[in-house]
Tab-separated table of C-alpha atoms and ligand atoms in Angstrom:
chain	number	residue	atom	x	y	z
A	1	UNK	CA	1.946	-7.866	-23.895
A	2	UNK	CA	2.802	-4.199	-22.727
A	3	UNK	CA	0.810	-2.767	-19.992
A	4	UNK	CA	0.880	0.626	-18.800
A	5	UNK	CA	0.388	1.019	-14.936
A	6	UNK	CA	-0.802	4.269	-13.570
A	7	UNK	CA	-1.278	5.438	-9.685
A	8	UNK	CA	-2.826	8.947	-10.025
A	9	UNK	CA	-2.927	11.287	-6.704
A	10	UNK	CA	-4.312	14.476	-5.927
A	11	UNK	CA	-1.444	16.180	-7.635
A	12	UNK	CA	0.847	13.494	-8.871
A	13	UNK	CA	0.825	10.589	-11.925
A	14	UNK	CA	3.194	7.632	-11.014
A	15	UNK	CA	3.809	5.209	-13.758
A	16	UNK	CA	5.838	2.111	-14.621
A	17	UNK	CA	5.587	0.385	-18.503
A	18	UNK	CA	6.042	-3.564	-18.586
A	19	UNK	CA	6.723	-6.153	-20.698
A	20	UNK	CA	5.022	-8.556	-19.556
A	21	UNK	CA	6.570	-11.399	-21.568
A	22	UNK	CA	9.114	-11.177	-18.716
A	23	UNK	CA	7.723	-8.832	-16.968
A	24	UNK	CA	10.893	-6.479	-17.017
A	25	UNK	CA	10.181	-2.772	-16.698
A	26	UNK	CA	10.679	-1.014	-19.881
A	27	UNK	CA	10.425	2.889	-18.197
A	28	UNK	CA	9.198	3.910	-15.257
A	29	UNK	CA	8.479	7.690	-13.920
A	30	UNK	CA	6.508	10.068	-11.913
A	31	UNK	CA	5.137	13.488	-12.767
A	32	UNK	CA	4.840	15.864	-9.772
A	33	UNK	CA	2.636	18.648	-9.042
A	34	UNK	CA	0.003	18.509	-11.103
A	35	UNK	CA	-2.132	21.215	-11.693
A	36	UNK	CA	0.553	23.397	-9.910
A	37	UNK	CA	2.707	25.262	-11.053
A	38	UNK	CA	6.810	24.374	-12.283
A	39	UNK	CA	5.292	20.438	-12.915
A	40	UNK	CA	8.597	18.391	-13.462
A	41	UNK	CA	8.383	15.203	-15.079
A	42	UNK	CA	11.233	12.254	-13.649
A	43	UNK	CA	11.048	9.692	-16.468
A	44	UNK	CA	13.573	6.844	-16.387
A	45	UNK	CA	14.622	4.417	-19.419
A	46	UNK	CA	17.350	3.403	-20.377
A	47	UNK	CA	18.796	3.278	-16.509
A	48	UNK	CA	18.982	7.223	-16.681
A	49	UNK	CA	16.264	9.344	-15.210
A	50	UNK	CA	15.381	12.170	-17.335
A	51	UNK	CA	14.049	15.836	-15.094
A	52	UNK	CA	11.929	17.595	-17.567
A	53	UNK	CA	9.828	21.004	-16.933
A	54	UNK	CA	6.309	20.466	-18.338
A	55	UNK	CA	3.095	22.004	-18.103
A	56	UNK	CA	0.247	19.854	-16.775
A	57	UNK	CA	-2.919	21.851	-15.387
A	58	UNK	CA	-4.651	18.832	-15.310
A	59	UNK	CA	-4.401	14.960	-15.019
A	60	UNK	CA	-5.733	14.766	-18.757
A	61	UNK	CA	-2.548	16.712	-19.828
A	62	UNK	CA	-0.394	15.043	-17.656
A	63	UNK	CA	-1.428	11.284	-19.112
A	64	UNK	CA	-1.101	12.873	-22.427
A	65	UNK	CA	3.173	14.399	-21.443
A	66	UNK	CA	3.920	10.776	-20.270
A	67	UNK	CA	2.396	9.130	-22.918
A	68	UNK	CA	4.271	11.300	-25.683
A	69	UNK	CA	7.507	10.180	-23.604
A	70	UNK	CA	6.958	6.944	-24.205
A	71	UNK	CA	7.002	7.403	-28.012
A	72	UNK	CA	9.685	10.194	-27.335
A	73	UNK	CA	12.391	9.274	-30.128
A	74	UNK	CA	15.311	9.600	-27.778
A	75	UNK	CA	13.905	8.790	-24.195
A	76	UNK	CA	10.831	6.772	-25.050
A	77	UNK	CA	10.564	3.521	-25.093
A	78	UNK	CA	8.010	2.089	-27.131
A	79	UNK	CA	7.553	3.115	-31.585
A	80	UNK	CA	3.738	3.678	-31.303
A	81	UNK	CA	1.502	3.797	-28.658
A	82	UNK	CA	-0.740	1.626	-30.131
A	83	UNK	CA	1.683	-1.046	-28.648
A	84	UNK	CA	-0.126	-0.940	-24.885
A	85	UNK	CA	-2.462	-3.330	-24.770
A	86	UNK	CA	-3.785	-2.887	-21.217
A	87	UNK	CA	-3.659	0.297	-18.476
A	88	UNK	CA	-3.886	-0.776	-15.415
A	89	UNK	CA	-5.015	1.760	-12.742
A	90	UNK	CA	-4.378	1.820	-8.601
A	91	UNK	CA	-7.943	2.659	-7.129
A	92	UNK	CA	-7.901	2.892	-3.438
A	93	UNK	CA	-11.553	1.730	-2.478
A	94	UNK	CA	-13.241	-0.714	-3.791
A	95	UNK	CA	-16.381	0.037	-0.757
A	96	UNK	CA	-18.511	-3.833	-0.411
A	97	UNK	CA	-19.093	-3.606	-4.137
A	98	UNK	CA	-15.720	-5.032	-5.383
A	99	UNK	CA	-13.562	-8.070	-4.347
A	100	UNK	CA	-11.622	-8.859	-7.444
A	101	UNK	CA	-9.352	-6.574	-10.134
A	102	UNK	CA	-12.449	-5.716	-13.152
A	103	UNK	CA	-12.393	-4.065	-16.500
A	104	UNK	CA	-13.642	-0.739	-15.904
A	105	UNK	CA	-17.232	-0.307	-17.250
A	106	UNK	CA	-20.054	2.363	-16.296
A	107	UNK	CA	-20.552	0.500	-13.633
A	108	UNK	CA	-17.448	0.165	-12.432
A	109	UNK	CA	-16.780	4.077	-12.575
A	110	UNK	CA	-19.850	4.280	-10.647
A	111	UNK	CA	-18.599	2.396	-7.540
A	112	UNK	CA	-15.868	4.088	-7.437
A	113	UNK	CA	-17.922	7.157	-7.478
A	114	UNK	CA	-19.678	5.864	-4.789
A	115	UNK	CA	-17.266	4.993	-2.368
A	116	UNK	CA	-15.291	8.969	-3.068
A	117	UNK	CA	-16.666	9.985	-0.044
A	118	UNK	CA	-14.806	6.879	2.209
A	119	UNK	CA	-11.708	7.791	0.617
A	120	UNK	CA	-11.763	11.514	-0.622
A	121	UNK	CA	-7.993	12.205	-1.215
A	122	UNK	CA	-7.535	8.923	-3.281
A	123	UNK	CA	-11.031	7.954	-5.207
A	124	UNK	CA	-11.362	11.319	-7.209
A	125	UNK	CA	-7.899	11.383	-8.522
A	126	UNK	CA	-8.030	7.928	-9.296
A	127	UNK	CA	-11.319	8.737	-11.166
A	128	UNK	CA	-9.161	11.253	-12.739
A	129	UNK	CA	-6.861	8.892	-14.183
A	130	UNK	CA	-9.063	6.596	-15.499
A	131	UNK	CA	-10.733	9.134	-17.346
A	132	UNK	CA	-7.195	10.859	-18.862
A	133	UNK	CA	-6.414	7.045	-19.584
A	134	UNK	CA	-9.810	6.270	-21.194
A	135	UNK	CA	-9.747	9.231	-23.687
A	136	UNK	CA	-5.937	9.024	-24.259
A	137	UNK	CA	-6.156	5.217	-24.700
A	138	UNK	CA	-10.067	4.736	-25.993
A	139	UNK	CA	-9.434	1.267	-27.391
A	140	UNK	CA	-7.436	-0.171	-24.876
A	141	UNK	CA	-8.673	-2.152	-21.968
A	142	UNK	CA	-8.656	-0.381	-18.703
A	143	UNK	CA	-8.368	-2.460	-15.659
A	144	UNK	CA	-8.990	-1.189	-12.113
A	145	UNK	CA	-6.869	-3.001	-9.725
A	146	UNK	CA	-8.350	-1.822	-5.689
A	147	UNK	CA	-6.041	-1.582	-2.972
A	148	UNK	CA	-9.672	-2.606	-0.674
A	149	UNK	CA	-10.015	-6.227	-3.058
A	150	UNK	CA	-7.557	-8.423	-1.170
A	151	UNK	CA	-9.132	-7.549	2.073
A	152	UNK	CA	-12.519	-7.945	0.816
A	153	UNK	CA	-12.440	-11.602	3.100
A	154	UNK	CA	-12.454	-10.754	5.784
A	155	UNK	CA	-15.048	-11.929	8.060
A	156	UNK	CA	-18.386	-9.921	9.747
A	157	UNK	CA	-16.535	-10.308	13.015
A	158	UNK	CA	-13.321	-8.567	11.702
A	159	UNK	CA	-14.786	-6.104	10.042
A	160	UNK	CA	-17.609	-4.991	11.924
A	161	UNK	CA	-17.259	-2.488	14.909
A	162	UNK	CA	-19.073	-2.396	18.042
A	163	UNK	CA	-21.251	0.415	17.065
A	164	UNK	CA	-25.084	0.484	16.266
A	165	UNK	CA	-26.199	-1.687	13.479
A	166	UNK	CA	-27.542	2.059	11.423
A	167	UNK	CA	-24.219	2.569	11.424
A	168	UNK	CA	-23.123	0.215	9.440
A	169	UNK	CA	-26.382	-0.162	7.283
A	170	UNK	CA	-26.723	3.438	7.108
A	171	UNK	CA	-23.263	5.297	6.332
A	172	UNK	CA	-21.358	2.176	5.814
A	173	UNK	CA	-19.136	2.384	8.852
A	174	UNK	CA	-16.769	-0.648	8.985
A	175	UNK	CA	-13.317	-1.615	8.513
A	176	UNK	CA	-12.272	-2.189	5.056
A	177	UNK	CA	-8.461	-1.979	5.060
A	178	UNK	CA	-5.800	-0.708	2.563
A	179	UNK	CA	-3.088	-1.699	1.439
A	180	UNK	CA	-3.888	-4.530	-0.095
A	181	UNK	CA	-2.253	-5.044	-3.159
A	182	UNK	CA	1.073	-5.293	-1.064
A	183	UNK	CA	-0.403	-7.541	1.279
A	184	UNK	CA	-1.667	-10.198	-1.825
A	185	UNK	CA	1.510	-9.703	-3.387
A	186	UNK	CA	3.983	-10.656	-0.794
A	187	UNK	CA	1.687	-13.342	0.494
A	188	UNK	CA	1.632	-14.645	-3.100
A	189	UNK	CA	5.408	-14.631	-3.476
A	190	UNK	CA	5.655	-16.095	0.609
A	191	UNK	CA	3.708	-19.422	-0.693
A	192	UNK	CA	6.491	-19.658	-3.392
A	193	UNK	CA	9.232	-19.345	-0.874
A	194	UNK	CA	7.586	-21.033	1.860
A	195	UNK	CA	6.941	-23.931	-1.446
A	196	UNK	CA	3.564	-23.923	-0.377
A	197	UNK	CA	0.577	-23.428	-2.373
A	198	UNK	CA	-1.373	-20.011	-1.609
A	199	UNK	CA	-4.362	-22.162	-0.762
A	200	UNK	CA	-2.561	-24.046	2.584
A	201	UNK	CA	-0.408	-20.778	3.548
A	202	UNK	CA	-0.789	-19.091	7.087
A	203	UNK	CA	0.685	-15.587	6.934
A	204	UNK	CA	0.735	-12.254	8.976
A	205	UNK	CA	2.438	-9.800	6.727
A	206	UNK	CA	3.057	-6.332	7.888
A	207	UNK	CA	3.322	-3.389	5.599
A	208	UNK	CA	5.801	-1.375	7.032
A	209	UNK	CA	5.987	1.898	5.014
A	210	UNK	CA	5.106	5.530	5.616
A	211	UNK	CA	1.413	4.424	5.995
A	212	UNK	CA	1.504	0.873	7.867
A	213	UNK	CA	-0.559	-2.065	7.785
A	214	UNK	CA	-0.777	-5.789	8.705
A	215	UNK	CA	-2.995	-8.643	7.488
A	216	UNK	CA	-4.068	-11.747	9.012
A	217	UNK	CA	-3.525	-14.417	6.061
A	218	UNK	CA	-5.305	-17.895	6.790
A	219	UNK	CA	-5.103	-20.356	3.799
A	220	UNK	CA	-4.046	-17.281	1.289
A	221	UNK	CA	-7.256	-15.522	2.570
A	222	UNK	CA	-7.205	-12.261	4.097
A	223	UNK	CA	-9.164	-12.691	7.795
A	224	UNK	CA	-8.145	-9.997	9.116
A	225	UNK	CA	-6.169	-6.325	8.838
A	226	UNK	CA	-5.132	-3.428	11.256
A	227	UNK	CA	-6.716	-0.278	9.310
A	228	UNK	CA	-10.108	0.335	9.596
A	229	UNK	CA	-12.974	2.650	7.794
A	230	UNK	CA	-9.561	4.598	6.922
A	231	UNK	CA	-6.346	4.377	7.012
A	232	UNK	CA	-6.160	5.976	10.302
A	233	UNK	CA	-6.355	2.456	12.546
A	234	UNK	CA	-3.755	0.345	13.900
A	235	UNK	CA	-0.064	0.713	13.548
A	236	UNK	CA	2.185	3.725	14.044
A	237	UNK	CA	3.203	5.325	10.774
A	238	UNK	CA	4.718	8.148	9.843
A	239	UNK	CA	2.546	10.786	10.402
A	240	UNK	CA	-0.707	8.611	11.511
A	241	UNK	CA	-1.443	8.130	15.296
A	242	UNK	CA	-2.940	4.823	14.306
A	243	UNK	CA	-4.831	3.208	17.414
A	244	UNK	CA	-6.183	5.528	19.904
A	245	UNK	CA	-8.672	5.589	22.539
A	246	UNK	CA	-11.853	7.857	20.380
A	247	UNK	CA	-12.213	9.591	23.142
A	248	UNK	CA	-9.527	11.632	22.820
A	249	UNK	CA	-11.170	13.189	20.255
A	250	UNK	CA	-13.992	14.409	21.878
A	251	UNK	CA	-11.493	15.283	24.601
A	252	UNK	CA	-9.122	17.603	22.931
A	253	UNK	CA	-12.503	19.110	21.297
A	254	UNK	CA	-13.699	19.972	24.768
A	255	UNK	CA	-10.645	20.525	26.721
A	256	UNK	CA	-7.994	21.767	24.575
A	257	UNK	CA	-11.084	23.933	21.879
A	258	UNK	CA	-9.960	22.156	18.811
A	259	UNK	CA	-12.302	21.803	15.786
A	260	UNK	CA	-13.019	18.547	14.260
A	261	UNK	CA	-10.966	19.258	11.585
A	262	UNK	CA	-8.026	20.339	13.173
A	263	UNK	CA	-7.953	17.056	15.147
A	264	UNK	CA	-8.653	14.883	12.043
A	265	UNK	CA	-5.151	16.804	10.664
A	266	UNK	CA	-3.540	16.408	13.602
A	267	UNK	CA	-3.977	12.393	13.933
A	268	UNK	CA	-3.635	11.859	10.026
A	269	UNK	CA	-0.792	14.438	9.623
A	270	UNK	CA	0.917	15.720	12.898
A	271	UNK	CA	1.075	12.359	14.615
A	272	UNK	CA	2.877	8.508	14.761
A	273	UNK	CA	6.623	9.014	14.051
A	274	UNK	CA	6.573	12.671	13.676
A	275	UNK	CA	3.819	13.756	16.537
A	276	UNK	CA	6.093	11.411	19.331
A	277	UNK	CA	9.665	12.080	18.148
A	278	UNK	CA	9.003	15.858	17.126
A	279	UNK	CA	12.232	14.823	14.564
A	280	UNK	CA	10.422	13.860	11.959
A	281	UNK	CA	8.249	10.920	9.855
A	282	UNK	CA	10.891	9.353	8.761
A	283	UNK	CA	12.333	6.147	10.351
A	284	UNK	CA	16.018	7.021	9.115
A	285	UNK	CA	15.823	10.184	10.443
A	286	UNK	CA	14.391	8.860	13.817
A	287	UNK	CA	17.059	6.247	13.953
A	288	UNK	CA	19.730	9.091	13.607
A	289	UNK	CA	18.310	10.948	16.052
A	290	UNK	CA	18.020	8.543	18.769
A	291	UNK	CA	21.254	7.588	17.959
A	292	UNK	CA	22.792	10.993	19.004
A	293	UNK	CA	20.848	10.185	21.801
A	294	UNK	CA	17.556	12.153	21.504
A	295	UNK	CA	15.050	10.058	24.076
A	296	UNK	CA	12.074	11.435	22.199
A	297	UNK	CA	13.231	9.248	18.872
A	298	UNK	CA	14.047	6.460	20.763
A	299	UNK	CA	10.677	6.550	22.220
A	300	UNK	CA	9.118	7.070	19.092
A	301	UNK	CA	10.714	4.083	17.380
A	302	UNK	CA	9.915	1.601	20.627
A	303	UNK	CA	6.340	2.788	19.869
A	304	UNK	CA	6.574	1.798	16.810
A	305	UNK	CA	8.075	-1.879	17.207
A	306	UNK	CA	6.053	-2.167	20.346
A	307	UNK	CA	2.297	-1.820	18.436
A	308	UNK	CA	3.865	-3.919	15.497
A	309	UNK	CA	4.472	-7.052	17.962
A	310	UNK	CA	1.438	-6.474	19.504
A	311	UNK	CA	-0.949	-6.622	16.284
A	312	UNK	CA	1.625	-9.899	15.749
A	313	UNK	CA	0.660	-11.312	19.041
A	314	UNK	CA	-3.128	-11.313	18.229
A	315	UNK	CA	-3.144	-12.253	15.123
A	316	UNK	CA	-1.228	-15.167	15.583
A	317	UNK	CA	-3.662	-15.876	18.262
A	318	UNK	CA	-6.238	-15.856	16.156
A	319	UNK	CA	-4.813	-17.685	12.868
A	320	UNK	CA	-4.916	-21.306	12.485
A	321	UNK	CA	-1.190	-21.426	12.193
A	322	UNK	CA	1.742	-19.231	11.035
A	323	UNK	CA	4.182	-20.307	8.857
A	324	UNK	CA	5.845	-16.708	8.618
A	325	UNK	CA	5.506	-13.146	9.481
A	326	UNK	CA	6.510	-11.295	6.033
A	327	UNK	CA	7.959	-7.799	6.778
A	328	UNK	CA	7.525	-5.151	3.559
A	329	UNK	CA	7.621	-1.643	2.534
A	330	UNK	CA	10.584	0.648	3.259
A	331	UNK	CA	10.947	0.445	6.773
A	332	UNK	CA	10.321	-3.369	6.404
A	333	UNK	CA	12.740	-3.796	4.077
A	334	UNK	CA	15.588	-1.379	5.073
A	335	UNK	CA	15.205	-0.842	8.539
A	336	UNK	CA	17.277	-3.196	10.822
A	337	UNK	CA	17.205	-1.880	14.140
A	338	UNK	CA	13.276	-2.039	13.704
A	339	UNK	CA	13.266	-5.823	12.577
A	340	UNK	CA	15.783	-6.563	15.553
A	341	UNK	CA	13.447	-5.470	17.714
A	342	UNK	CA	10.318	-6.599	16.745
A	343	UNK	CA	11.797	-10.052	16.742
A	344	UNK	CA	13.396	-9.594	20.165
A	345	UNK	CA	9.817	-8.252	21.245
A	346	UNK	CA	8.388	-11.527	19.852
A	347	UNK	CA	10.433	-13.833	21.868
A	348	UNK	CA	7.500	-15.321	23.960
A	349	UNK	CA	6.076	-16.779	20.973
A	350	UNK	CA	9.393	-18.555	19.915
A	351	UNK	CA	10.432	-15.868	17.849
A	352	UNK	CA	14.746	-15.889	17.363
A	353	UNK	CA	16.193	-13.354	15.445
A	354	UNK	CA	19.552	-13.842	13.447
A	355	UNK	CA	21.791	-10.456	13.785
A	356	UNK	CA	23.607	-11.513	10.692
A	357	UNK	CA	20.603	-12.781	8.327
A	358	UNK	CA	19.165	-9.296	9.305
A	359	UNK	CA	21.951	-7.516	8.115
A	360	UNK	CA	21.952	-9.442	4.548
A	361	UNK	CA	18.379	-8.814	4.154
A	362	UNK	CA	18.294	-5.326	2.754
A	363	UNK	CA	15.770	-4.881	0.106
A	364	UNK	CA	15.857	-8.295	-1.105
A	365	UNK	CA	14.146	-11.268	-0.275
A	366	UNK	CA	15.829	-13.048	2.836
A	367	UNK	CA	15.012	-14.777	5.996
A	368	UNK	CA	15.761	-12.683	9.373
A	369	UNK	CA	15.610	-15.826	11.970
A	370	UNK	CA	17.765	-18.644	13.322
A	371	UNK	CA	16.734	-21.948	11.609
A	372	UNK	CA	15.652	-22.833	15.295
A	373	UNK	CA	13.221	-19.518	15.467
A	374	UNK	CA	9.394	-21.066	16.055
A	375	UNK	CA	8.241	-18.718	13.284
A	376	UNK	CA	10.608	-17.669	11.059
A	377	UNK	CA	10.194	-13.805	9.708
A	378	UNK	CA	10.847	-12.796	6.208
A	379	UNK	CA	12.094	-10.123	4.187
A	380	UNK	CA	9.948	-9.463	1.040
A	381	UNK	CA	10.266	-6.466	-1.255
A	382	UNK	CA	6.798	-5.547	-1.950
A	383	UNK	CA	5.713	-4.615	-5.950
A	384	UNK	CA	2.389	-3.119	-6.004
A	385	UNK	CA	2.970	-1.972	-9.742
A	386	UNK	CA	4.204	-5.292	-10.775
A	387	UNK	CA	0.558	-6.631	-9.220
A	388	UNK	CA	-1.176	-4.239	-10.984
A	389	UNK	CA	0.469	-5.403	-14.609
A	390	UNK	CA	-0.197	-9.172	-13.898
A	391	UNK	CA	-3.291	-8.843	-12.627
A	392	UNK	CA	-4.002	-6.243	-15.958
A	393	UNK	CA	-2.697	-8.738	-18.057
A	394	UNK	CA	-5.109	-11.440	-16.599
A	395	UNK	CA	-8.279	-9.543	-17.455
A	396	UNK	CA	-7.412	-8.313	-20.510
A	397	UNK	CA	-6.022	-12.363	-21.800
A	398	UNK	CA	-10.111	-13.148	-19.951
A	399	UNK	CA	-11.652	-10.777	-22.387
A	400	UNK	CA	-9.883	-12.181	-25.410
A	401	UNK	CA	-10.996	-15.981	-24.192
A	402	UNK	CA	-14.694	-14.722	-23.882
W	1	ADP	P1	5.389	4.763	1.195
W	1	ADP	O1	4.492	4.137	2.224
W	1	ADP	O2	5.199	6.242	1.042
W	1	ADP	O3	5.478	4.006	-0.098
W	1	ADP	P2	7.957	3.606	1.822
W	1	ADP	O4	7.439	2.224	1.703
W	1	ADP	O5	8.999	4.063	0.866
W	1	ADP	O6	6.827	4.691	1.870
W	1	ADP	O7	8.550	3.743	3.304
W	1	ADP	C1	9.048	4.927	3.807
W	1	ADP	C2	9.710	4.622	5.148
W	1	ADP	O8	10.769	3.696	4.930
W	1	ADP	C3	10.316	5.837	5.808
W	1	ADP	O9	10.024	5.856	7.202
W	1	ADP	C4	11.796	5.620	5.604
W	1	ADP	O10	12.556	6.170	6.635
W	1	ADP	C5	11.903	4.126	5.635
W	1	ADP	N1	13.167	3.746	5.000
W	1	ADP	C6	13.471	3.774	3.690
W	1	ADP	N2	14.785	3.440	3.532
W	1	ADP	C7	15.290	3.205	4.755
W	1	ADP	C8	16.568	2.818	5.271
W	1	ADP	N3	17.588	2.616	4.447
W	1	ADP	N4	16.693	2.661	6.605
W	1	ADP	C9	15.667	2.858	7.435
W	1	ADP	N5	14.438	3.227	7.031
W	1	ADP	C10	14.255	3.387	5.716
């Protein structure tokens, strides 16, 4: 079965084309700016990644460029596109409504209508993309695969804040979490390493990209997760502040005159890596700086590993065992000095880091601890595409059983 896997942002299509019969990737690209101006097209096949200079106003004529690609007689990959036989589509949230990956249906679109205003810079242009799809593709199933379903678990008591009840019942004001189609995968692949069944596995897996997460895993469950309402709670991440006191907000409103919106940019956008190393968001370029000895960089990235342990501390508190901490995403997978000390950081709850196994471990599956480490900590390359396809490929095989 081929399945076409689309991530659609504001002004960007990502895409990757399986076969799922071994699930190898037969092209994979991403078209930039979209509804810009100079829109360039990076389509790779064939191990060769092709720049082209399109024009794509809109998401509808962007589907419709990377779709004639794929049929391209030199760089495509596939004869006809009547050959897809499922789209699968990244939608951020999912709201209450949705716990499990669902052919899209009126319905469907609806809820994801719905729940626009929770997530405002990913809902619509996922809407967007579904609709391009839809009209591109009419007689192919479309499957809507929400980065909100695998932390649909959690419990009332992780997901509810301490605010009034209206709140909640009113303007539906409680944590959801993101990230979760990285979280299910690597805890999926964990229970295979671990030679466990999902069912019996304890995990806390931490999402370690430019947005960061981490999820409580009891028996292959999400029970709890660090980001909240939005993706604003929890860890340090590249631009995010993650946790903060609230009333800093009203704070730097009073004190320092900011607007409300200026603050919301500032936390989401001027903050975490960037906002405490003034270098920049990016862990490499933090590591370089501190490095060459710039305090503010080295501050920035002991922030970091220091709110990372900490989340690990209470979750494992709160688990009913832990048979791994799973590290992911890029820093998680490339970024050594950050594992190191993490680990070392974890050493009152047994954890023993291996220097060596550390250094093997880059972007590949690989265990980071001694054997005699009380939890050991993995290394697992996350594939949220690769998620996507399977779990497109499982509703569309449903339909044809019904
Ligand atoms: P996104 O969340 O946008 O998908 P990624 O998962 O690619 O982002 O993670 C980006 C982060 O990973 C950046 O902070 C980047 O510095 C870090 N990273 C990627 N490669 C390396 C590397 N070789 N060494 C250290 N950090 C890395």
């Amino acid at each position: 079965m081929i399945v076409f896997v689309v991530n659609c942002g504001s002004s960007s299509i990502k895409y990757q084309l399986f076969d799922m019969t071994d699930e190898s990737v037969l092209a994979r690209g991403l078209l930039e700016r979209v509804g810009q101006s100079g829109s360039v097209l990076h389509h790779r096949s064939d191990e060769t990644t092709h720049e082209i200079e399109v024009d794509a106003p809109n998401h509808t004529v962007g589907l419709k460029i990377i779709l004639d690609t794929l049929v391209d007689p030199k760089i495509g990959v596939l004869k006809n596109i009547e050959e897809i036989e499922g789209v699968g589509h990244r939608v951020v949230h999912g709201g209450e409504q949705i716990r499990e990956s669902t052919l899209i249906d009126d319905n469907v679109i609806k809820v994801i209508k719905d729940n626009a205003s929770l997530a405002p810079l990913h809902n619509p242009p996922n809407l967007a993309g579904i609709e391009a799809a839809m009209s591109a593709l009419s007689n192919v199933p479309q499957v809507a695969v929400f980065d909100t379903a695998f932390l649909a678990t959690l419990p009332p008591r992780a997901y509810r804040y301490a605010v009034p009840r209206q709140w909640y019942e009113k303007y539906r004001v409680r944590r959801y979490g993101f990230h979760g189609t990285s979280h299910r995968y690597v805890t999926l692949r964990a229970a295979e390493i671990l030679g466990k069944s999902v069912e019996e596995v304890n995990l806390i897996t931490a999402h370690l990209g430019n947005g960061c997460s981490m999820t409580a895993v009891a028996g292959g469950k999400a029970i709890d997760h660090s980001m909240g309402l939005t993706p604003l709670e929890g860890l340090v991440m590249g631009t995010r502040s993650g946790d903060i006191d609230p009333a800093v907000i009203f704070y730097m409103a009073r004190t320092a005159g900011m607007s409300l919106d200026e603050i919301d940019t500032t936390l989401n956008k001027k903050s975490g890596l960037l906002g405490l190393s003034g270098v920049s968001n990016d862990m490499r370029d933090c590591i370089e700086a501190a490095e060459k000895g710039n305090t503010d960089a080295a501050l920035a990235m002991e922030v970091f590993s220091y709110r990372v342990a900490k989340y690990i501390g209470a979750y494992f508190a709160i688990l009913p065992g832990c048979d791994a901490i799973i590290m992911t995403g890029g820093i998680g997978e490339n970024s050594l000095p950050i594992r190191l000390r993490i680990c070392q950081l974890l050493s009152n709850i047994g954890v023993i880091p291996d220097e060596k196994r550390n250094e093997e471990a880059i972007r590949k599956v690989g265990l980071i601890t001694a054997d005699d480490s009380k939890i050991p900590v993995w290394i697992i390359p996350t594939n949220e595409e690769l998620m996507i396809a399977r779990d497109t490929r499982d509703v569309v095989e449903q339909m044809a059983v019904k």
